[in-house]
mmCIF file with all atom_site columns, C-alpha atoms in Angstrom:
data_model
loop_
_atom_site.group_PDB
_atom_site.id
_atom_site.type_symbol
_atom_site.label_atom_id
_atom_site.label_alt_id
_atom_site.label_comp_id
_atom_site.label_asym_id
_atom_site.label_entity_id
_atom_site.label_seq_id
_atom_site.pdbx_PDB_ins_code
_atom_site.Cartn_x
_atom_site.Cartn_y
_atom_site.Cartn_z
_atom_site.occupancy
_atom_site.B_iso_or_equiv
_atom_site.pdbx_formal_charge
_atom_site.auth_seq_id
_atom_site.auth_comp_id
_atom_site.auth_asym_id
_atom_site.auth_atom_id
_atom_site.pdbx_PDB_model_num
ATOM 1   C CA . MET A 1 1   ? 71.969  -241.362 -41.079 1.00 0.00 ? 1   MET A CA 1
ATOM 2   C CA . THR A 1 2   ? 72.169  -244.617 -38.440 1.00 0.00 ? 2   THR A CA 1
ATOM 3   C CA . ASP A 1 3   ? 74.548  -244.020 -35.685 1.00 0.00 ? 3   ASP A CA 1
ATOM 4   C CA . ALA A 1 4   ? 78.054  -245.440 -35.625 1.00 0.00 ? 4   ALA A CA 1
ATOM 5   C CA . ALA A 1 5   ? 76.545  -246.938 -32.334 1.00 0.00 ? 5   ALA A CA 1
ATOM 6   C CA . THR A 1 6   ? 74.212  -249.065 -34.392 1.00 0.00 ? 6   THR A CA 1
ATOM 7   C CA . ALA A 1 7   ? 76.148  -250.481 -36.863 1.00 0.00 ? 7   ALA A CA 1
ATOM 8   C CA . PRO A 1 8   ? 79.408  -251.479 -36.528 1.00 0.00 ? 8   PRO A CA 1
ATOM 9   C CA . GLU A 1 9   ? 80.192  -252.326 -40.013 1.00 0.00 ? 9   GLU A CA 1
ATOM 10  C CA . GLN A 1 10  ? 80.173  -249.153 -41.808 1.00 0.00 ? 10  GLN A CA 1
ATOM 11  C CA . ARG A 1 11  ? 82.776  -247.190 -42.344 1.00 0.00 ? 11  ARG A CA 1
ATOM 12  C CA . PHE A 1 12  ? 85.040  -245.887 -39.947 1.00 0.00 ? 12  PHE A CA 1
ATOM 13  C CA . THR A 1 13  ? 84.912  -241.936 -41.585 1.00 0.00 ? 13  THR A CA 1
ATOM 14  C CA . LEU A 1 14  ? 81.062  -243.101 -42.304 1.00 0.00 ? 14  LEU A CA 1
ATOM 15  C CA . GLN A 1 15  ? 80.255  -243.229 -37.954 1.00 0.00 ? 15  GLN A CA 1
ATOM 16  C CA . LEU A 1 16  ? 82.367  -240.565 -37.564 1.00 0.00 ? 16  LEU A CA 1
ATOM 17  C CA . ARG A 1 17  ? 80.524  -238.239 -39.641 1.00 0.00 ? 17  ARG A CA 1
ATOM 18  C CA . ALA A 1 18  ? 77.801  -239.375 -37.678 1.00 0.00 ? 18  ALA A CA 1
ATOM 19  C CA . ALA A 1 19  ? 78.892  -238.391 -34.333 1.00 0.00 ? 19  ALA A CA 1
ATOM 20  C CA . ALA A 1 20  ? 80.243  -235.077 -35.588 1.00 0.00 ? 20  ALA A CA 1
ATOM 21  C CA . GLU A 1 21  ? 76.405  -234.036 -36.952 1.00 0.00 ? 21  GLU A CA 1
ATOM 22  C CA . PRO A 1 22  ? 73.969  -232.061 -36.810 1.00 0.00 ? 22  PRO A CA 1
ATOM 23  C CA . ASP A 1 23  ? 77.521  -229.681 -37.610 1.00 0.00 ? 23  ASP A CA 1
ATOM 24  C CA . PHE A 1 24  ? 79.331  -231.766 -40.212 1.00 0.00 ? 24  PHE A CA 1
ATOM 25  C CA . SER A 1 25  ? 76.662  -231.014 -41.882 1.00 0.00 ? 25  SER A CA 1
ATOM 26  C CA . ALA A 1 26  ? 75.454  -227.449 -40.958 1.00 0.00 ? 26  ALA A CA 1
ATOM 27  C CA . ALA A 1 27  ? 79.551  -226.940 -42.391 1.00 0.00 ? 27  ALA A CA 1
ATOM 28  C CA . THR A 1 28  ? 78.952  -227.935 -45.423 1.00 0.00 ? 28  THR A CA 1
ATOM 29  C CA . GLY A 1 29  ? 75.143  -226.727 -46.248 1.00 0.00 ? 29  GLY A CA 1
ATOM 30  C CA . HIS A 1 30  ? 76.335  -222.839 -44.295 1.00 0.00 ? 30  HIS A CA 1
ATOM 31  C CA . ARG A 1 31  ? 74.823  -220.358 -46.193 1.00 0.00 ? 31  ARG A CA 1
ATOM 32  C CA . PHE A 1 32  ? 78.059  -219.563 -46.896 1.00 0.00 ? 32  PHE A CA 1
ATOM 33  C CA . ALA A 1 33  ? 78.599  -221.674 -49.934 1.00 0.00 ? 33  ALA A CA 1
ATOM 34  C CA . ARG A 1 34  ? 75.495  -220.559 -51.720 1.00 0.00 ? 34  ARG A CA 1
ATOM 35  C CA . ASP A 1 35  ? 75.961  -216.555 -50.655 1.00 0.00 ? 35  ASP A CA 1
ATOM 36  C CA . VAL A 1 36  ? 80.103  -217.460 -52.858 1.00 0.00 ? 36  VAL A CA 1
ATOM 37  C CA . ALA A 1 37  ? 77.995  -219.213 -55.502 1.00 0.00 ? 37  ALA A CA 1
ATOM 38  C CA . ASP A 1 38  ? 75.713  -216.285 -56.235 1.00 0.00 ? 38  ASP A CA 1
ATOM 39  C CA . ALA A 1 39  ? 78.238  -213.378 -55.459 1.00 0.00 ? 39  ALA A CA 1
ATOM 40  C CA . THR A 1 40  ? 75.757  -212.171 -52.568 1.00 0.00 ? 40  THR A CA 1
ATOM 41  C CA . ILE A 1 41  ? 77.926  -212.640 -49.319 1.00 0.00 ? 41  ILE A CA 1
ATOM 42  C CA . PRO A 1 42  ? 78.083  -208.743 -48.495 1.00 0.00 ? 42  PRO A CA 1
ATOM 43  C CA . PRO A 1 43  ? 81.649  -207.562 -48.675 1.00 0.00 ? 43  PRO A CA 1
ATOM 44  C CA . ALA A 1 44  ? 82.266  -207.188 -45.636 1.00 0.00 ? 44  ALA A CA 1
ATOM 45  C CA . VAL A 1 45  ? 82.018  -210.703 -44.548 1.00 0.00 ? 45  VAL A CA 1
ATOM 46  C CA . PHE A 1 46  ? 83.995  -212.448 -47.401 1.00 0.00 ? 46  PHE A CA 1
ATOM 47  C CA . ARG A 1 47  ? 86.470  -210.132 -46.573 1.00 0.00 ? 47  ARG A CA 1
ATOM 48  C CA . ARG A 1 48  ? 87.087  -210.981 -42.800 1.00 0.00 ? 48  ARG A CA 1
ATOM 49  C CA . TYR A 1 49  ? 86.563  -215.121 -43.916 1.00 0.00 ? 49  TYR A CA 1
ATOM 50  C CA . LEU A 1 50  ? 89.082  -214.453 -46.146 1.00 0.00 ? 50  LEU A CA 1
ATOM 51  C CA . VAL A 1 51  ? 92.040  -212.984 -43.888 1.00 0.00 ? 51  VAL A CA 1
ATOM 52  C CA . GLN A 1 52  ? 90.737  -215.538 -41.265 1.00 0.00 ? 52  GLN A CA 1
ATOM 53  C CA . ASP A 1 53  ? 91.013  -217.570 -43.594 1.00 0.00 ? 53  ASP A CA 1
ATOM 54  C CA . TYR A 1 54  ? 94.763  -217.191 -44.928 1.00 0.00 ? 54  TYR A CA 1
ATOM 55  C CA . SER A 1 55  ? 95.690  -216.710 -41.658 1.00 0.00 ? 55  SER A CA 1
ATOM 56  C CA . PHE A 1 56  ? 95.465  -220.902 -41.100 1.00 0.00 ? 56  PHE A CA 1
ATOM 57  C CA . LEU A 1 57  ? 97.774  -221.421 -44.427 1.00 0.00 ? 57  LEU A CA 1
ATOM 58  C CA . ASP A 1 58  ? 101.282 -221.723 -41.937 1.00 0.00 ? 58  ASP A CA 1
ATOM 59  C CA . HIS A 1 59  ? 98.899  -223.981 -39.587 1.00 0.00 ? 59  HIS A CA 1
ATOM 60  C CA . PHE A 1 60  ? 97.880  -225.771 -42.431 1.00 0.00 ? 60  PHE A CA 1
ATOM 61  C CA . VAL A 1 61  ? 101.136 -226.901 -43.680 1.00 0.00 ? 61  VAL A CA 1
ATOM 62  C CA . ARG A 1 62  ? 102.312 -227.491 -40.542 1.00 0.00 ? 62  ARG A CA 1
ATOM 63  C CA . LEU A 1 63  ? 100.315 -230.501 -39.856 1.00 0.00 ? 63  LEU A CA 1
ATOM 64  C CA . LEU A 1 64  ? 101.249 -231.584 -43.545 1.00 0.00 ? 64  LEU A CA 1
ATOM 65  C CA . ASP A 1 65  ? 104.421 -231.453 -43.295 1.00 0.00 ? 65  ASP A CA 1
ATOM 66  C CA . ALA A 1 66  ? 103.525 -233.617 -39.729 1.00 0.00 ? 66  ALA A CA 1
ATOM 67  C CA . ALA A 1 67  ? 101.494 -235.831 -42.226 1.00 0.00 ? 67  ALA A CA 1
ATOM 68  C CA . ILE A 1 68  ? 104.740 -236.605 -44.000 1.00 0.00 ? 68  ILE A CA 1
ATOM 69  C CA . ALA A 1 69  ? 106.275 -237.347 -41.291 1.00 0.00 ? 69  ALA A CA 1
ATOM 70  C CA . THR A 1 70  ? 104.453 -239.409 -39.831 1.00 0.00 ? 70  THR A CA 1
ATOM 71  C CA . ALA A 1 71  ? 102.330 -241.794 -42.968 1.00 0.00 ? 71  ALA A CA 1
ATOM 72  C CA . PRO A 1 72  ? 103.856 -244.605 -42.840 1.00 0.00 ? 72  PRO A CA 1
ATOM 73  C CA . GLU A 1 73  ? 104.460 -245.857 -46.824 1.00 0.00 ? 73  GLU A CA 1
ATOM 74  C CA . GLU A 1 74  ? 106.278 -243.262 -49.699 1.00 0.00 ? 74  GLU A CA 1
ATOM 75  C CA . ALA A 1 75  ? 103.445 -243.150 -51.788 1.00 0.00 ? 75  ALA A CA 1
ATOM 76  C CA . ALA A 1 76  ? 101.501 -241.541 -48.835 1.00 0.00 ? 76  ALA A CA 1
ATOM 77  C CA . ARG A 1 77  ? 104.169 -239.125 -48.343 1.00 0.00 ? 77  ARG A CA 1
ATOM 78  C CA . ARG A 1 78  ? 104.820 -238.228 -52.117 1.00 0.00 ? 78  ARG A CA 1
ATOM 79  C CA . ARG A 1 79  ? 101.025 -237.208 -51.897 1.00 0.00 ? 79  ARG A CA 1
ATOM 80  C CA . TYR A 1 80  ? 101.146 -234.580 -48.713 1.00 0.00 ? 80  TYR A CA 1
ATOM 81  C CA . THR A 1 81  ? 103.863 -233.643 -50.681 1.00 0.00 ? 81  THR A CA 1
ATOM 82  C CA . ASP A 1 82  ? 102.356 -232.951 -53.830 1.00 0.00 ? 82  ASP A CA 1
ATOM 83  C CA . PHE A 1 83  ? 99.361  -231.517 -52.016 1.00 0.00 ? 83  PHE A CA 1
ATOM 84  C CA . ARG A 1 84  ? 101.638 -229.722 -49.833 1.00 0.00 ? 84  ARG A CA 1
ATOM 85  C CA . ALA A 1 85  ? 102.550 -228.131 -52.851 1.00 0.00 ? 85  ALA A CA 1
ATOM 86  C CA . ALA A 1 86  ? 99.649  -226.925 -54.710 1.00 0.00 ? 86  ALA A CA 1
ATOM 87  C CA . VAL A 1 87  ? 99.057  -225.620 -51.051 1.00 0.00 ? 87  VAL A CA 1
ATOM 88  C CA . THR A 1 88  ? 102.198 -222.631 -50.615 1.00 0.00 ? 88  THR A CA 1
ATOM 89  C CA . SER A 1 89  ? 102.071 -221.988 -54.644 1.00 0.00 ? 89  SER A CA 1
ATOM 90  C CA . GLY A 1 90  ? 98.410  -222.201 -56.704 1.00 0.00 ? 90  GLY A CA 1
ATOM 91  C CA . GLU A 1 91  ? 96.293  -221.368 -53.596 1.00 0.00 ? 91  GLU A CA 1
ATOM 92  C CA . ASN A 1 92  ? 98.587  -218.531 -51.354 1.00 0.00 ? 92  ASN A CA 1
ATOM 93  C CA . THR A 1 93  ? 98.565  -216.888 -54.692 1.00 0.00 ? 93  THR A CA 1
ATOM 94  C CA . TYR A 1 94  ? 94.527  -216.855 -54.974 1.00 0.00 ? 94  TYR A CA 1
ATOM 95  C CA . PHE A 1 95  ? 95.607  -215.581 -51.653 1.00 0.00 ? 95  PHE A CA 1
ATOM 96  C CA . LEU A 1 96  ? 97.542  -213.015 -52.506 1.00 0.00 ? 96  LEU A CA 1
ATOM 97  C CA . ARG A 1 97  ? 95.538  -211.787 -55.773 1.00 0.00 ? 97  ARG A CA 1
ATOM 98  C CA . SER A 1 98  ? 91.937  -211.443 -53.378 1.00 0.00 ? 98  SER A CA 1
ATOM 99  C CA . PHE A 1 99  ? 93.850  -209.795 -51.313 1.00 0.00 ? 99  PHE A CA 1
ATOM 100 C CA . ALA A 1 100 ? 94.777  -207.206 -54.623 1.00 0.00 ? 100 ALA A CA 1
ATOM 101 C CA . ALA A 1 101 ? 91.163  -207.442 -56.084 1.00 0.00 ? 101 ALA A CA 1
ATOM 102 C CA . LEU A 1 102 ? 89.865  -206.424 -53.320 1.00 0.00 ? 102 LEU A CA 1
ATOM 103 C CA . GLY A 1 103 ? 91.319  -203.639 -51.185 1.00 0.00 ? 103 GLY A CA 1
ATOM 104 C CA . ILE A 1 104 ? 92.470  -205.372 -49.118 1.00 0.00 ? 104 ILE A CA 1
ATOM 105 C CA . PRO A 1 105 ? 96.112  -203.794 -46.828 1.00 0.00 ? 105 PRO A CA 1
ATOM 106 C CA . GLU A 1 106 ? 99.341  -205.557 -46.961 1.00 0.00 ? 106 GLU A CA 1
ATOM 107 C CA . THR A 1 107 ? 99.174  -204.537 -42.695 1.00 0.00 ? 107 THR A CA 1
ATOM 108 C CA . GLU A 1 108 ? 95.635  -206.352 -42.652 1.00 0.00 ? 108 GLU A CA 1
ATOM 109 C CA . TRP A 1 109 ? 96.370  -209.977 -43.739 1.00 0.00 ? 109 TRP A CA 1
ATOM 110 C CA . ARG A 1 110 ? 100.041 -210.241 -43.249 1.00 0.00 ? 110 ARG A CA 1
ATOM 111 C CA . GLU A 1 111 ? 98.319  -209.284 -39.235 1.00 0.00 ? 111 GLU A CA 1
ATOM 112 C CA . PRO A 1 112 ? 95.511  -209.745 -38.533 1.00 0.00 ? 112 PRO A CA 1
ATOM 113 C CA . GLU A 1 113 ? 93.194  -210.339 -35.153 1.00 0.00 ? 113 GLU A CA 1
ATOM 114 C CA . ILE A 1 114 ? 92.946  -213.802 -34.758 1.00 0.00 ? 114 ILE A CA 1
ATOM 115 C CA . LEU A 1 115 ? 89.624  -213.715 -34.076 1.00 0.00 ? 115 LEU A CA 1
ATOM 116 C CA . PRO A 1 116 ? 88.332  -216.309 -31.340 1.00 0.00 ? 116 PRO A CA 1
ATOM 117 C CA . VAL A 1 117 ? 87.335  -219.540 -33.958 1.00 0.00 ? 117 VAL A CA 1
ATOM 118 C CA . THR A 1 118 ? 90.345  -218.933 -35.758 1.00 0.00 ? 118 THR A CA 1
ATOM 119 C CA . ARG A 1 119 ? 92.710  -219.334 -32.982 1.00 0.00 ? 119 ARG A CA 1
ATOM 120 C CA . ARG A 1 120 ? 90.396  -221.865 -31.765 1.00 0.00 ? 120 ARG A CA 1
ATOM 121 C CA . PHE A 1 121 ? 90.495  -223.828 -35.397 1.00 0.00 ? 121 PHE A CA 1
ATOM 122 C CA . HIS A 1 122 ? 94.876  -223.149 -35.265 1.00 0.00 ? 122 HIS A CA 1
ATOM 123 C CA . GLU A 1 123 ? 95.337  -224.733 -31.717 1.00 0.00 ? 123 GLU A CA 1
ATOM 124 C CA . ILE A 1 124 ? 93.494  -228.343 -33.317 1.00 0.00 ? 124 ILE A CA 1
ATOM 125 C CA . MET A 1 125 ? 96.087  -228.064 -35.945 1.00 0.00 ? 125 MET A CA 1
ATOM 126 C CA . GLY A 1 126 ? 98.711  -227.866 -33.805 1.00 0.00 ? 126 GLY A CA 1
ATOM 127 C CA . GLU A 1 127 ? 97.634  -230.471 -31.694 1.00 0.00 ? 127 GLU A CA 1
ATOM 128 C CA . ALA A 1 128 ? 97.117  -233.047 -34.339 1.00 0.00 ? 128 ALA A CA 1
ATOM 129 C CA . ALA A 1 129 ? 100.717 -232.514 -35.571 1.00 0.00 ? 129 ALA A CA 1
ATOM 130 C CA . ARG A 1 130 ? 102.470 -232.282 -32.255 1.00 0.00 ? 130 ARG A CA 1
ATOM 131 C CA . SER A 1 131 ? 100.805 -235.479 -31.477 1.00 0.00 ? 131 SER A CA 1
ATOM 132 C CA . GLY A 1 132 ? 103.471 -237.379 -33.462 1.00 0.00 ? 132 GLY A CA 1
ATOM 133 C CA . ARG A 1 133 ? 101.398 -239.881 -34.952 1.00 0.00 ? 133 ARG A CA 1
ATOM 134 C CA . TYR A 1 134 ? 99.301  -239.834 -38.640 1.00 0.00 ? 134 TYR A CA 1
ATOM 135 C CA . ALA A 1 135 ? 96.259  -241.461 -36.908 1.00 0.00 ? 135 ALA A CA 1
ATOM 136 C CA . PRO A 1 136 ? 95.300  -237.241 -35.371 1.00 0.00 ? 136 PRO A CA 1
ATOM 137 C CA . VAL A 1 137 ? 97.066  -235.507 -38.137 1.00 0.00 ? 137 VAL A CA 1
ATOM 138 C CA . LEU A 1 138 ? 94.515  -237.600 -41.179 1.00 0.00 ? 138 LEU A CA 1
ATOM 139 C CA . THR A 1 139 ? 91.574  -236.989 -38.855 1.00 0.00 ? 139 THR A CA 1
ATOM 140 C CA . VAL A 1 140 ? 92.304  -233.458 -38.812 1.00 0.00 ? 140 VAL A CA 1
ATOM 141 C CA . LEU A 1 141 ? 93.076  -233.628 -42.487 1.00 0.00 ? 141 LEU A CA 1
ATOM 142 C CA . VAL A 1 142 ? 89.868  -235.565 -43.617 1.00 0.00 ? 142 VAL A CA 1
ATOM 143 C CA . VAL A 1 143 ? 87.600  -233.257 -41.508 1.00 0.00 ? 143 VAL A CA 1
ATOM 144 C CA . THR A 1 144 ? 89.203  -229.877 -43.083 1.00 0.00 ? 144 THR A CA 1
ATOM 145 C CA . GLU A 1 145 ? 88.924  -231.415 -46.560 1.00 0.00 ? 145 GLU A CA 1
ATOM 146 C CA . TRP A 1 146 ? 85.562  -233.363 -46.930 1.00 0.00 ? 146 TRP A CA 1
ATOM 147 C CA . VAL A 1 147 ? 83.772  -230.205 -45.719 1.00 0.00 ? 147 VAL A CA 1
ATOM 148 C CA . TYR A 1 148 ? 85.590  -227.838 -48.394 1.00 0.00 ? 148 TYR A CA 1
ATOM 149 C CA . LEU A 1 149 ? 85.014  -230.769 -51.107 1.00 0.00 ? 149 LEU A CA 1
ATOM 150 C CA . ASP A 1 150 ? 81.421  -230.537 -50.128 1.00 0.00 ? 150 ASP A CA 1
ATOM 151 C CA . TRP A 1 151 ? 80.052  -227.446 -50.058 1.00 0.00 ? 151 TRP A CA 1
ATOM 152 C CA . ALA A 1 152 ? 82.338  -226.871 -53.606 1.00 0.00 ? 152 ALA A CA 1
ATOM 153 C CA . THR A 1 153 ? 80.658  -229.141 -55.001 1.00 0.00 ? 153 THR A CA 1
ATOM 154 C CA . SER A 1 154 ? 77.710  -228.749 -54.568 1.00 0.00 ? 154 SER A CA 1
ATOM 155 C CA . VAL A 1 155 ? 77.972  -225.182 -55.752 1.00 0.00 ? 155 VAL A CA 1
ATOM 156 C CA . MET A 1 156 ? 80.846  -226.574 -58.519 1.00 0.00 ? 156 MET A CA 1
ATOM 157 C CA . ASP A 1 157 ? 77.467  -226.300 -61.428 1.00 0.00 ? 157 ASP A CA 1
ATOM 158 C CA . THR A 1 158 ? 77.558  -222.665 -60.862 1.00 0.00 ? 158 THR A CA 1
ATOM 159 C CA . VAL A 1 159 ? 80.290  -219.578 -61.685 1.00 0.00 ? 159 VAL A CA 1
ATOM 160 C CA . PRO A 1 160 ? 80.416  -216.594 -60.183 1.00 0.00 ? 160 PRO A CA 1
ATOM 161 C CA . ASP A 1 161 ? 82.418  -213.671 -62.253 1.00 0.00 ? 161 ASP A CA 1
ATOM 162 C CA . GLN A 1 162 ? 84.071  -212.256 -59.943 1.00 0.00 ? 162 GLN A CA 1
ATOM 163 C CA . PHE A 1 163 ? 87.429  -214.854 -59.852 1.00 0.00 ? 163 PHE A CA 1
ATOM 164 C CA . TRP A 1 164 ? 87.388  -214.569 -56.114 1.00 0.00 ? 164 TRP A CA 1
ATOM 165 C CA . PHE A 1 165 ? 84.420  -216.490 -56.168 1.00 0.00 ? 165 PHE A CA 1
ATOM 166 C CA . ALA A 1 166 ? 84.710  -218.804 -58.788 1.00 0.00 ? 166 ALA A CA 1
ATOM 167 C CA . GLU A 1 167 ? 88.288  -219.607 -58.663 1.00 0.00 ? 167 GLU A CA 1
ATOM 168 C CA . TRP A 1 168 ? 87.891  -220.334 -54.585 1.00 0.00 ? 168 TRP A CA 1
ATOM 169 C CA . ILE A 1 169 ? 85.009  -223.290 -55.545 1.00 0.00 ? 169 ILE A CA 1
ATOM 170 C CA . ASP A 1 170 ? 87.422  -224.422 -58.329 1.00 0.00 ? 170 ASP A CA 1
ATOM 171 C CA . ILE A 1 171 ? 90.170  -224.975 -55.832 1.00 0.00 ? 171 ILE A CA 1
ATOM 172 C CA . HIS A 1 172 ? 87.562  -227.281 -53.455 1.00 0.00 ? 172 HIS A CA 1
ATOM 173 C CA . ALA A 1 173 ? 85.512  -229.103 -56.880 1.00 0.00 ? 173 ALA A CA 1
ATOM 174 C CA . ASN A 1 174 ? 88.393  -229.536 -59.452 1.00 0.00 ? 174 ASN A CA 1
ATOM 175 C CA . PRO A 1 175 ? 88.689  -233.495 -60.175 1.00 0.00 ? 175 PRO A CA 1
ATOM 176 C CA . ASP A 1 176 ? 92.669  -233.360 -58.502 1.00 0.00 ? 176 ASP A CA 1
ATOM 177 C CA . PHE A 1 177 ? 91.395  -232.214 -55.314 1.00 0.00 ? 177 PHE A CA 1
ATOM 178 C CA . ARG A 1 178 ? 88.357  -234.345 -54.759 1.00 0.00 ? 178 ARG A CA 1
ATOM 179 C CA . SER A 1 179 ? 90.486  -237.843 -55.636 1.00 0.00 ? 179 SER A CA 1
ATOM 180 C CA . PHE A 1 180 ? 93.347  -236.367 -53.314 1.00 0.00 ? 180 PHE A CA 1
ATOM 181 C CA . VAL A 1 181 ? 90.088  -235.859 -51.074 1.00 0.00 ? 181 VAL A CA 1
ATOM 182 C CA . GLU A 1 182 ? 89.286  -239.256 -51.847 1.00 0.00 ? 182 GLU A CA 1
ATOM 183 C CA . TRP A 1 183 ? 92.267  -241.076 -51.047 1.00 0.00 ? 183 TRP A CA 1
ATOM 184 C CA . LEU A 1 184 ? 92.526  -239.247 -47.443 1.00 0.00 ? 184 LEU A CA 1
ATOM 185 C CA . ILE A 1 185 ? 88.689  -240.394 -47.052 1.00 0.00 ? 185 ILE A CA 1
ATOM 186 C CA . ALA A 1 186 ? 90.021  -243.863 -47.767 1.00 0.00 ? 186 ALA A CA 1
ATOM 187 C CA . GLU A 1 187 ? 93.508  -243.441 -45.864 1.00 0.00 ? 187 GLU A CA 1
ATOM 188 C CA . LEU A 1 188 ? 91.697  -243.486 -42.489 1.00 0.00 ? 188 LEU A CA 1
ATOM 189 C CA . ASP A 1 189 ? 89.191  -246.030 -43.836 1.00 0.00 ? 189 ASP A CA 1
ATOM 190 C CA . ARG A 1 190 ? 91.984  -248.358 -44.060 1.00 0.00 ? 190 ARG A CA 1
ATOM 191 C CA . LEU A 1 191 ? 93.848  -246.945 -40.377 1.00 0.00 ? 191 LEU A CA 1
ATOM 192 C CA . GLY A 1 192 ? 90.388  -246.738 -38.421 1.00 0.00 ? 192 GLY A CA 1
ATOM 193 C CA . PRO A 1 193 ? 90.595  -250.317 -37.446 1.00 0.00 ? 193 PRO A CA 1
ATOM 194 C CA . THR A 1 194 ? 94.699  -250.790 -36.786 1.00 0.00 ? 194 THR A CA 1
ATOM 195 C CA . LEU A 1 195 ? 93.466  -248.038 -34.386 1.00 0.00 ? 195 LEU A CA 1
ATOM 196 C CA . SER A 1 196 ? 92.953  -249.403 -29.737 1.00 0.00 ? 196 SER A CA 1
ATOM 197 C CA . ASP A 1 197 ? 90.047  -248.449 -28.217 1.00 0.00 ? 197 ASP A CA 1
ATOM 198 C CA . ALA A 1 198 ? 92.204  -245.244 -27.016 1.00 0.00 ? 198 ALA A CA 1
ATOM 199 C CA . GLU A 1 199 ? 92.749  -244.233 -30.021 1.00 0.00 ? 199 GLU A CA 1
ATOM 200 C CA . ARG A 1 200 ? 89.922  -244.226 -31.833 1.00 0.00 ? 200 ARG A CA 1
ATOM 201 C CA . ALA A 1 201 ? 88.260  -242.636 -29.326 1.00 0.00 ? 201 ALA A CA 1
ATOM 202 C CA . GLU A 1 202 ? 90.583  -239.810 -29.267 1.00 0.00 ? 202 GLU A CA 1
ATOM 203 C CA . VAL A 1 203 ? 89.493  -239.402 -33.661 1.00 0.00 ? 203 VAL A CA 1
ATOM 204 C CA . ARG A 1 204 ? 86.246  -239.575 -32.369 1.00 0.00 ? 204 ARG A CA 1
ATOM 205 C CA . ASP A 1 205 ? 86.683  -236.803 -30.262 1.00 0.00 ? 205 ASP A CA 1
ATOM 206 C CA . LEU A 1 206 ? 88.863  -234.600 -33.104 1.00 0.00 ? 206 LEU A CA 1
ATOM 207 C CA . PHE A 1 207 ? 86.664  -234.804 -35.880 1.00 0.00 ? 207 PHE A CA 1
ATOM 208 C CA . VAL A 1 208 ? 83.717  -234.556 -33.602 1.00 0.00 ? 208 VAL A CA 1
ATOM 209 C CA . ARG A 1 209 ? 85.753  -230.545 -32.916 1.00 0.00 ? 209 ARG A CA 1
ATOM 210 C CA . THR A 1 210 ? 87.346  -230.115 -35.800 1.00 0.00 ? 210 THR A CA 1
ATOM 211 C CA . SER A 1 211 ? 83.058  -230.348 -37.443 1.00 0.00 ? 211 SER A CA 1
ATOM 212 C CA . ALA A 1 212 ? 82.352  -228.726 -34.339 1.00 0.00 ? 212 ALA A CA 1
ATOM 213 C CA . LEU A 1 213 ? 85.145  -225.383 -35.887 1.00 0.00 ? 213 LEU A CA 1
ATOM 214 C CA . GLU A 1 214 ? 84.016  -225.844 -39.399 1.00 0.00 ? 214 GLU A CA 1
ATOM 215 C CA . GLN A 1 215 ? 80.326  -225.173 -38.853 1.00 0.00 ? 215 GLN A CA 1
ATOM 216 C CA . ALA A 1 216 ? 81.772  -221.889 -36.635 1.00 0.00 ? 216 ALA A CA 1
ATOM 217 C CA . PHE A 1 217 ? 83.754  -220.760 -39.008 1.00 0.00 ? 217 PHE A CA 1
ATOM 218 C CA . PHE A 1 218 ? 81.200  -219.064 -41.369 1.00 0.00 ? 218 PHE A CA 1
ATOM 219 C CA . ASP A 1 219 ? 79.191  -218.350 -38.795 1.00 0.00 ? 219 ASP A CA 1
ATOM 220 C CA . GLN A 1 220 ? 81.883  -215.997 -37.565 1.00 0.00 ? 220 GLN A CA 1
ATOM 221 C CA . ALA A 1 221 ? 83.282  -214.967 -41.156 1.00 0.00 ? 221 ALA A CA 1
ATOM 222 C CA . TYR A 1 222 ? 79.211  -213.052 -40.490 1.00 0.00 ? 222 TYR A CA 1
ATOM 223 C CA . GLY A 1 223 ? 80.121  -211.366 -37.499 1.00 0.00 ? 223 GLY A CA 1
#
């Protein structure tokens, strides 16, 4: 991909993605995606991944609350509100059903040991949410959701027998999720040209750091 510094006409989000390489592509192309699709991921790895990922839920909901609070337009606030409802209902139910099916005791997922990369992810979501500004919040949301759309789309034609694999792919590869992520990306592209140089540098830093954490989070699951 062309470096952002040599392509000022390039879409803002593509400039950010280029700045985040190789971590962004390492996350979207991680072995995790193929291992889930083929149902060959070691049980201990998926268990660790699922428990750590569930620990994000409260932090992610707070990030969405910050998006609702800082989005400048009512239409955007409605989209975030609808997505928040989906996360706290259908996605939350997926986790609970998966924990039960995989025999993960309630004590393990309610009070997990928070691993280092997970903790850093909690912190960066909190950093964006506490900023009180739309650009940092939107940036972290774009990275987290874009990475998941890309990896899930890459394996969406494979449907494992186990629902905890198949539904995790579908949650992140269905048309509604794709539409939401494409809208997030368009929002950040629209916002980019309105930012000051300092704000653009802040957004770039957040995008790069969040991309690195996405890649590290998958690595962490494999121990």
